[in-house]
Coordinates of N, CA and C in Angstrom, one line a residue:
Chain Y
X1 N 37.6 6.0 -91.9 CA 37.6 7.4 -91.4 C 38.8 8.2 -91.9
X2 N 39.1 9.0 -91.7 CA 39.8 10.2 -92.1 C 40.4 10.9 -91.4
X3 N 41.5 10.6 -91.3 CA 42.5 10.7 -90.0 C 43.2 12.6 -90.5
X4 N 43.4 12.6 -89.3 CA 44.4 14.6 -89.4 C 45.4 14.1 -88.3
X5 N 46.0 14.9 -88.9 CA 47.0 14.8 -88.2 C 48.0 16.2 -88.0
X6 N 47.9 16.8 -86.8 CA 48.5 18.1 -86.9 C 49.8 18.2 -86.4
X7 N 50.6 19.4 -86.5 CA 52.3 19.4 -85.9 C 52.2 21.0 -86.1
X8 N 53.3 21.2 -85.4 CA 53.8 20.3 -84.2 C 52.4 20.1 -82.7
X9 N 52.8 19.3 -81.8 CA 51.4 18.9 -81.2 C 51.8 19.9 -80.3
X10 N 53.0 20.5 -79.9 CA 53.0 21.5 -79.0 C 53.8 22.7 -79.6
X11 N 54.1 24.1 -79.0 CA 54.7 24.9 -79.8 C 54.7 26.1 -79.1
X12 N 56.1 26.3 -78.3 CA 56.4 27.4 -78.0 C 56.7 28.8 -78.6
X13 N 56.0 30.0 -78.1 CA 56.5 31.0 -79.2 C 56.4 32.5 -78.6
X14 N 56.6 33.3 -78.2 CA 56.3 35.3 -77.9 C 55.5 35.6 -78.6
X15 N 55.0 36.7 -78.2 CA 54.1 37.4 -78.4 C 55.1 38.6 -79.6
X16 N 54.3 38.3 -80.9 CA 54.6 39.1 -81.9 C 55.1 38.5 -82.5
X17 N 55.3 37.0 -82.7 CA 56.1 36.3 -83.2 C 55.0 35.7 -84.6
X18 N 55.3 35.1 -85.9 CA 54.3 34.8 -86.9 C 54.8 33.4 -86.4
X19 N 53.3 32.5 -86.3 CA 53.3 30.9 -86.1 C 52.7 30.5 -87.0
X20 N 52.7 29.3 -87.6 CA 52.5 28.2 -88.7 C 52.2 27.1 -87.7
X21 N 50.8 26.3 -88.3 CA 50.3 24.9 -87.8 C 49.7 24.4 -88.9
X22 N 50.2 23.0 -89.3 CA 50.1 22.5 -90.3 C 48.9 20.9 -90.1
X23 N 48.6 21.0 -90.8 CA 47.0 19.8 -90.7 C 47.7 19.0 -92.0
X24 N 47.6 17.6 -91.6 CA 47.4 17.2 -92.8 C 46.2 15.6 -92.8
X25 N 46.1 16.0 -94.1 CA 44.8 14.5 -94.1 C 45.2 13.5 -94.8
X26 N 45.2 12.5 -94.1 CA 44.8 11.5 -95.0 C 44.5 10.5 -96.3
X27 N 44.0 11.7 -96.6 CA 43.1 11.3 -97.7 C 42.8 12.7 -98.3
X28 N 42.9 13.0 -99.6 CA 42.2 14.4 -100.3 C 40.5 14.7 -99.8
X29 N 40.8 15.9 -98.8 CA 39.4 16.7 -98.3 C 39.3 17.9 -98.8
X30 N 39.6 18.3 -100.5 CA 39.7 19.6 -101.4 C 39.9 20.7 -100.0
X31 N 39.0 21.6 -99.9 CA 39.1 22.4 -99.1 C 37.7 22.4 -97.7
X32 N 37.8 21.3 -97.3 CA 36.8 20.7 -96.8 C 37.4 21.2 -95.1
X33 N 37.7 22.0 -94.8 CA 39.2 22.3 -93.2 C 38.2 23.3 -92.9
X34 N 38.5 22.9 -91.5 CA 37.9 24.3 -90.8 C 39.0 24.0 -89.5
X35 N 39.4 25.2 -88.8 CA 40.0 25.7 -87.8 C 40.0 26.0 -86.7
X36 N 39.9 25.6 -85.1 CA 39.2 26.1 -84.3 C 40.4 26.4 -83.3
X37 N 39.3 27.3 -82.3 CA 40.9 27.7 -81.0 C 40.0 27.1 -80.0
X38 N 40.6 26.9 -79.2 CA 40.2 26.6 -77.6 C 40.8 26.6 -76.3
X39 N 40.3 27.6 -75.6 CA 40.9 28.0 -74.5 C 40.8 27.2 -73.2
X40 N 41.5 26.6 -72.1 CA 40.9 25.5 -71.0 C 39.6 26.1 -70.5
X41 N 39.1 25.0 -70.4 CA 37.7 25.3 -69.7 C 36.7 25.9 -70.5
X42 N 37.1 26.4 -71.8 CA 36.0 26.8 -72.8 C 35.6 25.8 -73.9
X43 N 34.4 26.4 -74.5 CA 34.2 25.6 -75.7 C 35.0 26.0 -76.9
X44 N 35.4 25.4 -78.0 CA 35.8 26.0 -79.1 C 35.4 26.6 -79.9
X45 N 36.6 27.5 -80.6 CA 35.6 28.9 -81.3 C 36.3 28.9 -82.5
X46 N 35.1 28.9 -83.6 CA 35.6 28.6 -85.1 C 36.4 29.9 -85.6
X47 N 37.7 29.3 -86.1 CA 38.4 30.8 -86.4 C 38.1 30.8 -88.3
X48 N 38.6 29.6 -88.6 CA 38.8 29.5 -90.4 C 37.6 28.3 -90.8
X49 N 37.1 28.8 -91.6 CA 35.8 27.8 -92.4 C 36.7 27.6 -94.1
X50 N 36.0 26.2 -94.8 CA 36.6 26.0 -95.9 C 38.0 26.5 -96.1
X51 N 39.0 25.9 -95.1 CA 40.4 26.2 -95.7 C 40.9 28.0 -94.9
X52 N 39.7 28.7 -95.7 CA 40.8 30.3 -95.9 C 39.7 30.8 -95.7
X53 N 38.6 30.7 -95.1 CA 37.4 31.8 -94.9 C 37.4 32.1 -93.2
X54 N 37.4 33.8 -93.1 CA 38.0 34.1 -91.7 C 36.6 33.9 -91.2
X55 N 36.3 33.1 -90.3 CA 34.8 33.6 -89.4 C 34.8 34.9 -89.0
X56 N 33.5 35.5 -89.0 CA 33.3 37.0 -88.4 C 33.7 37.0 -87.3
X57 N 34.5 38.2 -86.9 CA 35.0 38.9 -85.8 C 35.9 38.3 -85.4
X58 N 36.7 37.1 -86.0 CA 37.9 36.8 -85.9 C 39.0 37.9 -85.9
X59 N 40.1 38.2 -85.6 CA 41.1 39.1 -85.7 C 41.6 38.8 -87.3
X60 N 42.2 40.1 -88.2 CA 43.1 39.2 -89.1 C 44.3 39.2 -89.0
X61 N 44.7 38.6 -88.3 CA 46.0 38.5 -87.7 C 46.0 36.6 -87.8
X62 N 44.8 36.1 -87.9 CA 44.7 34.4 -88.4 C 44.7 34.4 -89.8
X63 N 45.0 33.2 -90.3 CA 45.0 32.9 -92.1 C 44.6 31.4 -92.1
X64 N 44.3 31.4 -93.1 CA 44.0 29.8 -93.2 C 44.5 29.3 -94.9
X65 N 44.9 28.6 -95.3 CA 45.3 28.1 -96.5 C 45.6 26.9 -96.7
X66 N 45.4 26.3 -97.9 CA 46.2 24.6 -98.5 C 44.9 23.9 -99.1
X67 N 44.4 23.0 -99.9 CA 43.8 22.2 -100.2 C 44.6 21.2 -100.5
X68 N 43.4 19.8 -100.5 CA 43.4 19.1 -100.9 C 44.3 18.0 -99.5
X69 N 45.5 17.6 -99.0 CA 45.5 17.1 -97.8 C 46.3 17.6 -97.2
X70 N 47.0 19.0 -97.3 CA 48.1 19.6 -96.5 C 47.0 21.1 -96.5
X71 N 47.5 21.5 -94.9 CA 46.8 22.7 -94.8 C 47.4 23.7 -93.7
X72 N 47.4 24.8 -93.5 CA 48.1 25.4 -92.5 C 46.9 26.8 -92.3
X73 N 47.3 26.8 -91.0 CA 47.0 27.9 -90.4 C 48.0 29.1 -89.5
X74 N 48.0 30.3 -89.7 CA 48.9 31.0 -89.5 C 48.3 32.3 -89.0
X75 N 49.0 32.7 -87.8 CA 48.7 33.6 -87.3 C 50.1 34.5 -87.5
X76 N 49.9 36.2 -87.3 CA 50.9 36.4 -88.0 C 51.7 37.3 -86.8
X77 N 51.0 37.9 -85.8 CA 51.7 38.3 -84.9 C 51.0 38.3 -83.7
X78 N 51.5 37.3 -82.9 CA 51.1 36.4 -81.7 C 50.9 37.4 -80.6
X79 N 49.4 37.5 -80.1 CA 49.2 38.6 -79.1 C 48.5 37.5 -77.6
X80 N 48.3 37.8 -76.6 CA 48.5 37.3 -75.7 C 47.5 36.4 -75.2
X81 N 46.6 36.8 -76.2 CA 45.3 36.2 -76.1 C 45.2 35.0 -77.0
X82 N 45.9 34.6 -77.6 CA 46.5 33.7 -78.4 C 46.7 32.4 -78.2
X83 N 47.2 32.5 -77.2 CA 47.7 30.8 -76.6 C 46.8 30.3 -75.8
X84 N 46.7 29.5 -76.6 CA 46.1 28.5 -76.9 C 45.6 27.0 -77.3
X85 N 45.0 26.2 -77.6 CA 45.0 24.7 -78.5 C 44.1 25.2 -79.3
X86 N 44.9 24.9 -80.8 CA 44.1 24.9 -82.0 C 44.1 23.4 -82.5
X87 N 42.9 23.3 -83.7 CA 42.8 21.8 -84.0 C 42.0 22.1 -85.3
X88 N 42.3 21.4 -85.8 CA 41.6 21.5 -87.0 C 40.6 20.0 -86.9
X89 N 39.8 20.4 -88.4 CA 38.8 19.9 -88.4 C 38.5 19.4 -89.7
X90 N 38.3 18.1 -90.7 CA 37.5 17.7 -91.4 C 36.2 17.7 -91.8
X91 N 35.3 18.4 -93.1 CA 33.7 18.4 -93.0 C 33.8 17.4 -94.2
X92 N 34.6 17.1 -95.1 CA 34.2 16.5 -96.2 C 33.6 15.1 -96.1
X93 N 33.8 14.2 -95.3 CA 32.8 13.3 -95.0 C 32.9 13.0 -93.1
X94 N 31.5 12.1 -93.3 CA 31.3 11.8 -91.9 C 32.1 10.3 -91.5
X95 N 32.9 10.5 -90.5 CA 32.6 11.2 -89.0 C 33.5 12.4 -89.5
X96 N 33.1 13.7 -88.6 CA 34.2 14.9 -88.9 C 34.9 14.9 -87.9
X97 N 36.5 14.4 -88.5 CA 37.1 14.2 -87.4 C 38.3 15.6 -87.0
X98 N 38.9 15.0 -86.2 CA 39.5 16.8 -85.6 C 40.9 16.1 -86.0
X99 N 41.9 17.1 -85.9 CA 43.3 17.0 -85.4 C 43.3 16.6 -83.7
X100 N 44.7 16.0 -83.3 CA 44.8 15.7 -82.1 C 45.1 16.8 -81.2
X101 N 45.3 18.6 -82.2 CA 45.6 19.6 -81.1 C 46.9 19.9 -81.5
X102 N 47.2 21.2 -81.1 CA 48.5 22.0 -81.1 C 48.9 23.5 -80.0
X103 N 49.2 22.7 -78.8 CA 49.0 23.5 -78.0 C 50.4 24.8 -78.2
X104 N 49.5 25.7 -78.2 CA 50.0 27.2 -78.3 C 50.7 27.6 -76.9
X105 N 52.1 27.9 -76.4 CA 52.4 28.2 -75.2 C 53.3 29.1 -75.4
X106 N 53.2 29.9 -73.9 CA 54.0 31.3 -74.0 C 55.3 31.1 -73.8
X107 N 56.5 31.6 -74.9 CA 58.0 31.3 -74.6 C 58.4 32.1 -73.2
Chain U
X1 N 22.2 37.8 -80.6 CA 23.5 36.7 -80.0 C 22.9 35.2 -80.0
X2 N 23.8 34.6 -80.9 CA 23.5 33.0 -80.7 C 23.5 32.5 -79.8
X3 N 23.3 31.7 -78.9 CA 23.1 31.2 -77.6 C 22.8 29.8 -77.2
X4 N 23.8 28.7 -76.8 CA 23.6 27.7 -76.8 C 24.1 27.6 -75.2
X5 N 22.7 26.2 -74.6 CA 23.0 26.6 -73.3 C 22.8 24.6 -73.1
X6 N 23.5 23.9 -72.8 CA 23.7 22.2 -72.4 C 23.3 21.9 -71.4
X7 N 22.3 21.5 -70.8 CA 22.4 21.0 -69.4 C 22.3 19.2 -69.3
X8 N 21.8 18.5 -68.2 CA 21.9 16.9 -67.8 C 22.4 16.3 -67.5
X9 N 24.1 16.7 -67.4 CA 25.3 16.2 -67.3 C 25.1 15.4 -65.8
X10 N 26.3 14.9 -65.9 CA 25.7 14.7 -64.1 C 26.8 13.1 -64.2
X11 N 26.9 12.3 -62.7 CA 27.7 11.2 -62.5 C 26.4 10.1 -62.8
X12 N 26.6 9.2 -63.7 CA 25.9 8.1 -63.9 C 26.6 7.0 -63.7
X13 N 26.5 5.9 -63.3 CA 26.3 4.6 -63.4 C 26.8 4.0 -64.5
X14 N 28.0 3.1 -65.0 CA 28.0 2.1 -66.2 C 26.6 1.3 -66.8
X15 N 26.2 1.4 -67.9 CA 24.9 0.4 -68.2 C 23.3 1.3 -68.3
X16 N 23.6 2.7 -67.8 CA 22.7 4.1 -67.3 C 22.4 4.6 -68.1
X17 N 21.1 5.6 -68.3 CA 21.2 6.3 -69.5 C 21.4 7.9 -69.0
X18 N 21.4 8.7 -69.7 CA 21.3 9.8 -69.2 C 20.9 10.4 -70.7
X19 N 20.1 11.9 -70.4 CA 19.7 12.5 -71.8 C 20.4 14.3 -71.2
X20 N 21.1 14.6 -72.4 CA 21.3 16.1 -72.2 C 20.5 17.2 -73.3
X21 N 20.4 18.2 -72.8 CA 19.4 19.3 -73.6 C 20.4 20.1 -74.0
X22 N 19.9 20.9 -75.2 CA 20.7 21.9 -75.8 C 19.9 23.1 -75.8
X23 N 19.7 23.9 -75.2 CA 18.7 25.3 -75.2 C 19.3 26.5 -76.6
X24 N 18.5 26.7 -77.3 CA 19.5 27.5 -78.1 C 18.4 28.6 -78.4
X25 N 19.0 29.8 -78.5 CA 18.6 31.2 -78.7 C 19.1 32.1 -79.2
X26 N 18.7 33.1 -80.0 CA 19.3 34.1 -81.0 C 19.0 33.7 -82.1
X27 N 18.8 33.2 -82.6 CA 18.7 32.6 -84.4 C 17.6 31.5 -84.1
X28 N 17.0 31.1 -85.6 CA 15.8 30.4 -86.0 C 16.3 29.1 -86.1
X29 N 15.8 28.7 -84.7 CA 16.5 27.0 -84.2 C 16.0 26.3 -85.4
X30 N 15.0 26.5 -86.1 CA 14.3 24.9 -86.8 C 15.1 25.2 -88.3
X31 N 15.6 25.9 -88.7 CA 16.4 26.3 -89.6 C 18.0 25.6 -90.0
X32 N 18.1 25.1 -88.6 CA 19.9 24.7 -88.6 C 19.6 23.2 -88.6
X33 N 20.6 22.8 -89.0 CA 21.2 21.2 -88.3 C 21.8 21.5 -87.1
X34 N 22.0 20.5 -85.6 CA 22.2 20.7 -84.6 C 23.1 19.9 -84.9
X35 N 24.2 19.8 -83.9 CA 25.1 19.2 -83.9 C 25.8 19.1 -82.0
X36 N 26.4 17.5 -81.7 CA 26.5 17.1 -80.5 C 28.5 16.6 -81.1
X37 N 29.3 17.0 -79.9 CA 30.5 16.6 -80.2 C 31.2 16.2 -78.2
X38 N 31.9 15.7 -78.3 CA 32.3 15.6 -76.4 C 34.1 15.5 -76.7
X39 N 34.6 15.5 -75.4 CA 35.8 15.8 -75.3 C 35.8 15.3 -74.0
X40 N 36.5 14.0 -73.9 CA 37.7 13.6 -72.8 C 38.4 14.1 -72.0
X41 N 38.5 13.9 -71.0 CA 39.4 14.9 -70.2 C 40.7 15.3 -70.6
X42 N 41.3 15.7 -70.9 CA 42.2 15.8 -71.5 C 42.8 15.7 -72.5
X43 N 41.6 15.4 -73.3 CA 41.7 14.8 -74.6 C 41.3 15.9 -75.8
X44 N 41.3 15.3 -77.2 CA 40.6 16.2 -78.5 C 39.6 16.0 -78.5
X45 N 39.0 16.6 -79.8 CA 37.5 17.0 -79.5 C 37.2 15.8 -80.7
X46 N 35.6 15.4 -80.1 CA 35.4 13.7 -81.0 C 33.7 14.3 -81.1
X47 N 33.6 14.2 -82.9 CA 32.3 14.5 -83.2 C 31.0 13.2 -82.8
X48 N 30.1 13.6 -82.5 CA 29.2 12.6 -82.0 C 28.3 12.1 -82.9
X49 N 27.8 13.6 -83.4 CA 26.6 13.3 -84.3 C 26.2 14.7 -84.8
X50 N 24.8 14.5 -85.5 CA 23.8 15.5 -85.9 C 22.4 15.4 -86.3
X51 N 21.8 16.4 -86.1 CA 20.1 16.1 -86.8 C 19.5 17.5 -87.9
X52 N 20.0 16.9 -88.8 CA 19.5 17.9 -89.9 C 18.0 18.5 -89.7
X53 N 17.8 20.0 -90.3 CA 16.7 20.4 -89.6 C 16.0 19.7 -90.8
X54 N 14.2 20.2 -89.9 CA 12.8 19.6 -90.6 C 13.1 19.8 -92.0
X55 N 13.5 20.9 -92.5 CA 13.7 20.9 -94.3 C 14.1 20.0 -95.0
X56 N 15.1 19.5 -93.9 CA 15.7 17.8 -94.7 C 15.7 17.0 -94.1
X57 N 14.7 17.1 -93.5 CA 13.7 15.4 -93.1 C 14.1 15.3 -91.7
X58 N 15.1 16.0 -91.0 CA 15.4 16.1 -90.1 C 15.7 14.7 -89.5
X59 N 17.0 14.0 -90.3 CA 17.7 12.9 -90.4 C 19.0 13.2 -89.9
X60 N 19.6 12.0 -88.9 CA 20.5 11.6 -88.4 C 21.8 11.5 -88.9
X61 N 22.8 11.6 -88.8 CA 24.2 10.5 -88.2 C 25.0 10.4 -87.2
X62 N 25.3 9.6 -87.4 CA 26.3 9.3 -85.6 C 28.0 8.7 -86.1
X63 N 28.8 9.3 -85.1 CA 30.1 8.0 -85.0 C 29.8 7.0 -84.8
X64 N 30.4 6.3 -85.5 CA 30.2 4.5 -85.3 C 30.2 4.0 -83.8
X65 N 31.0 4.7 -83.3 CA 30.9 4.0 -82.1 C 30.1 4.6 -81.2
X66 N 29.2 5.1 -81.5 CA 27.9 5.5 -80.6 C 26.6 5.0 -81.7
X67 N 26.9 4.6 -82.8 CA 25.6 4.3 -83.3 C 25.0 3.5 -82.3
X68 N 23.8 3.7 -82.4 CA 22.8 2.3 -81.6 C 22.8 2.3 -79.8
X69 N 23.9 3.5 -79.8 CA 23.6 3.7 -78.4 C 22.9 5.5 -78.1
X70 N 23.3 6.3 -78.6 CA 23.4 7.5 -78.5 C 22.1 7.9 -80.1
X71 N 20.8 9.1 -79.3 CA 20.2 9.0 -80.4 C 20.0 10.5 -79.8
X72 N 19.9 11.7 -81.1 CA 19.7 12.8 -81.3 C 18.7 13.2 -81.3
X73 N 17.7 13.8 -81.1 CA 16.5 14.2 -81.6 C 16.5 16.1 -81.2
X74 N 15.3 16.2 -82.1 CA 15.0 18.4 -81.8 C 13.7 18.4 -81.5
X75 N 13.3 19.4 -80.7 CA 12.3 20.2 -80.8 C 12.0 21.3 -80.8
X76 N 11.5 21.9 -82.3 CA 11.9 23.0 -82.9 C 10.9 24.0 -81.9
X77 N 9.9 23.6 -81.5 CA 8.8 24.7 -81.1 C 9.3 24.8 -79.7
X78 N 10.4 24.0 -78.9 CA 11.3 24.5 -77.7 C 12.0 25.1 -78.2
X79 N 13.0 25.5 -79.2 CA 14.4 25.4 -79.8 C 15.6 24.7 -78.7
X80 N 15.2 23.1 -78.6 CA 16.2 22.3 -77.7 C 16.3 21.0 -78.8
X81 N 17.9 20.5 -78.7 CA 18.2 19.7 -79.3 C 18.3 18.7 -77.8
X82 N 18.4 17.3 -78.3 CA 18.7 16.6 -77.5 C 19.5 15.3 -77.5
X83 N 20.5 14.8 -76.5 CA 21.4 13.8 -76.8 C 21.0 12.3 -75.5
X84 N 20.0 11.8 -75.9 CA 20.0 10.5 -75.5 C 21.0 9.8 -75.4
X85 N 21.8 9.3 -74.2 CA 22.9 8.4 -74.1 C 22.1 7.0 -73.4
X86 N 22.2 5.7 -74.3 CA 21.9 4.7 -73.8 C 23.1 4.2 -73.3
X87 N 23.1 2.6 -72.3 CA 23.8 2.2 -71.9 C 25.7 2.3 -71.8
X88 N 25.4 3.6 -71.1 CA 26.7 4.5 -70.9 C 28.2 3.8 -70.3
X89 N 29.2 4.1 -70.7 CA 30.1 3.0 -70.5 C 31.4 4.0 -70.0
X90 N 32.0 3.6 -69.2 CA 32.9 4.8 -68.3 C 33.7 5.7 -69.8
X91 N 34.0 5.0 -70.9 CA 34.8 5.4 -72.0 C 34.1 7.0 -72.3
X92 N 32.9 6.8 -71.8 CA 31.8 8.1 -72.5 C 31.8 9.1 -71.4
X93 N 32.8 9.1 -70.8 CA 33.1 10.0 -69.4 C 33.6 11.0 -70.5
X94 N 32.7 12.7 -70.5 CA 33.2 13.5 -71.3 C 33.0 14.6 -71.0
X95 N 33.1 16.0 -71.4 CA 32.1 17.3 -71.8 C 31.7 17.1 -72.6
X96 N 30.1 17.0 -72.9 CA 30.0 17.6 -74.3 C 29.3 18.6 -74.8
X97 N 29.3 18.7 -76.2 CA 29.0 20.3 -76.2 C 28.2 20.0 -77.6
X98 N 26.9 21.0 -77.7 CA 26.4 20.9 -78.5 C 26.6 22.4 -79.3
X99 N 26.5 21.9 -80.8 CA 27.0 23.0 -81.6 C 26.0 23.5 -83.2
X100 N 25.8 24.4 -83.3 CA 25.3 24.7 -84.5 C 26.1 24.4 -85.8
X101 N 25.6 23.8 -87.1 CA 25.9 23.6 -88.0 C 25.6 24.8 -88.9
X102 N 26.8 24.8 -89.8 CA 26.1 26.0 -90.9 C 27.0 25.3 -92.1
X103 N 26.1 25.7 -93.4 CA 26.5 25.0 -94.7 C 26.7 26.5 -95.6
X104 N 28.0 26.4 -96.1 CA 28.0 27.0 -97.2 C 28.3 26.8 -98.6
X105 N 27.8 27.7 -99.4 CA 27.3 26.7 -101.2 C 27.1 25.6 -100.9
X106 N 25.9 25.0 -100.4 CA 25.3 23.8 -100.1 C 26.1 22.0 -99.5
X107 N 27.4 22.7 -99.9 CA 28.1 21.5 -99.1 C 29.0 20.9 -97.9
X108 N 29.7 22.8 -97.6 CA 31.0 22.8 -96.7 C 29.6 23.0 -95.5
X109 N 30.4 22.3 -94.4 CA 29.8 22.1 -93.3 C 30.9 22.9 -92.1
X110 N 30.4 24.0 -91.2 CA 31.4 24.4 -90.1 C 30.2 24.5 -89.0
X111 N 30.9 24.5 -87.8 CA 30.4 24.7 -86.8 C 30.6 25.4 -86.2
X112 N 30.0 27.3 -86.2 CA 30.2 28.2 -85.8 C 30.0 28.8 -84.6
X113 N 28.8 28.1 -83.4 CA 28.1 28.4 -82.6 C 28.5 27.2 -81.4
X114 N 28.7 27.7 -80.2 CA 29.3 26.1 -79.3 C 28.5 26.6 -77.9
X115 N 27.9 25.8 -77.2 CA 27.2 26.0 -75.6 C 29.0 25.7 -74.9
X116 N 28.9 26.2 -73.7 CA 29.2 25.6 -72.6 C 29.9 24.6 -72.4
X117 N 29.0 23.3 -72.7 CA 29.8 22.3 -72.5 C 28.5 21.5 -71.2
X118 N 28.7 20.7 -71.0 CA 28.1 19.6 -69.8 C 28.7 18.5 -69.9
X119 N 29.4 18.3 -68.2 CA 30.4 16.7 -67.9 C 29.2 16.0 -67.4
X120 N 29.4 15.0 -68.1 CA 28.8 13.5 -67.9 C 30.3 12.5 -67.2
X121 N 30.0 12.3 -66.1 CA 31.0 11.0 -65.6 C 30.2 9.7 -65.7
X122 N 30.8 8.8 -66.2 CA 30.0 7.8 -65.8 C 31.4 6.8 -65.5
X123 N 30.6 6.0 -64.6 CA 31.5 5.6 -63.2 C 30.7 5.1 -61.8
X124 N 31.2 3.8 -60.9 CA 30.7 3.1 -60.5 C 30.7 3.5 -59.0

């Protein structure tokens, strides 16, 4: 299987502040990353598909970038609705496994 | 509006089966691959499985560690996916959540669409 591995697992920050969360795999998954947020008690909501494609109606204030087994996601000015656990995600082979999380918290 | 709705959850028994439904609405259910993923209490999210729609034979896979316990199946003329859990083991204590698959240029797989969620306890 095909391990991720994200950092930092936690990550204090303000609002208006640009944040960086870094995925990295295992093993080369070209641009095989997708991105997700999750708020407690909700389901997760796909922010970045393939690496760097914003899902509709996402804000662009998210980015997504990197192939191959280092990848980051970056949001650029941290609004309040924000914080959150993001995690990324592997599609290039099965099982598609996730990051362990990077909880988003308000400084 | 895409619309995924989970139900079945419920406290089971170690050794029990339980089956959960996926209700989905807004879009042409028999069209997608469905997809089942759960989450631990406190835990990350751990993919389960999928069942590719009728166009491609509407074939399976699973995590290894639910192969042979855990079986997927659809019914396209309900638009309900469904997750058979056989002999359920407290480990499988989870939410889970069934999710729409979407493929772009034929091979990137994302999962854009998420229900709710349904807790399954299982426990003695």
């Amino acid at each position: 299987d095909i391990q991720m591995t994200q950092s930092p697992s936690s990550l204090s920050a303000s609002v208006g502040d640009r944040v960086t969360i870094t995925c990295r795999a295992s093993q080369s998954i070209s641009d095989y990353l997708n991105w997700y947020q999750q708020k407690p008690g909700k389901a997760p909501k796909l922010l970045i598909y393939v690496a760097s494609y914003l899902q509709s109606g996402v804000p662009s204030r998210f980015s997504g970038s990197g192939s191959g087994t280092d990848f980051t996601l970056t949001i650029s000015s941290l609004q309040p609705e924000d914080f959150a656990t993001y995690y990324c995600q592997q599609s290039y082979s099965a099982p598609y496994t996730f990051g362990q999380g990077t909880q988003l918290e308000i400084k | 509006e895409v619309q995924l709705v989970e139900s079945g959850g419920g406290l089971v028994k170690p050794g029990r089966s339980l089956r959960l439904s996926c209700t989905a609405s807004g879009f042409t259910f028999g069209d997608d691959a469905m997809s089942w993923f759960r989450q631990a209490p406190g835990k990350g999210l751990e993919w389960v499985g999928f069942i590719r729609s009728k166009a491609y034979g509407g074939t399976t896979e699973y995590a290894a560690s639910m192969k042979g316990r855990f079986t997927i199946s659809r019914d396209d003329s309900k638009s309900i996916a469904y997750l058979q859990m056989n002999s359920l083991k407290t480990e499988d204590t989870a939410v889970y959540y069934c999710s729409r698959r979407r493929v772009w240029t034929g091979s990137y797989y994302y999962f854009d669409s998420w229900g709710q969620g349904t807790l399954v306890t299982v426990s003695s």
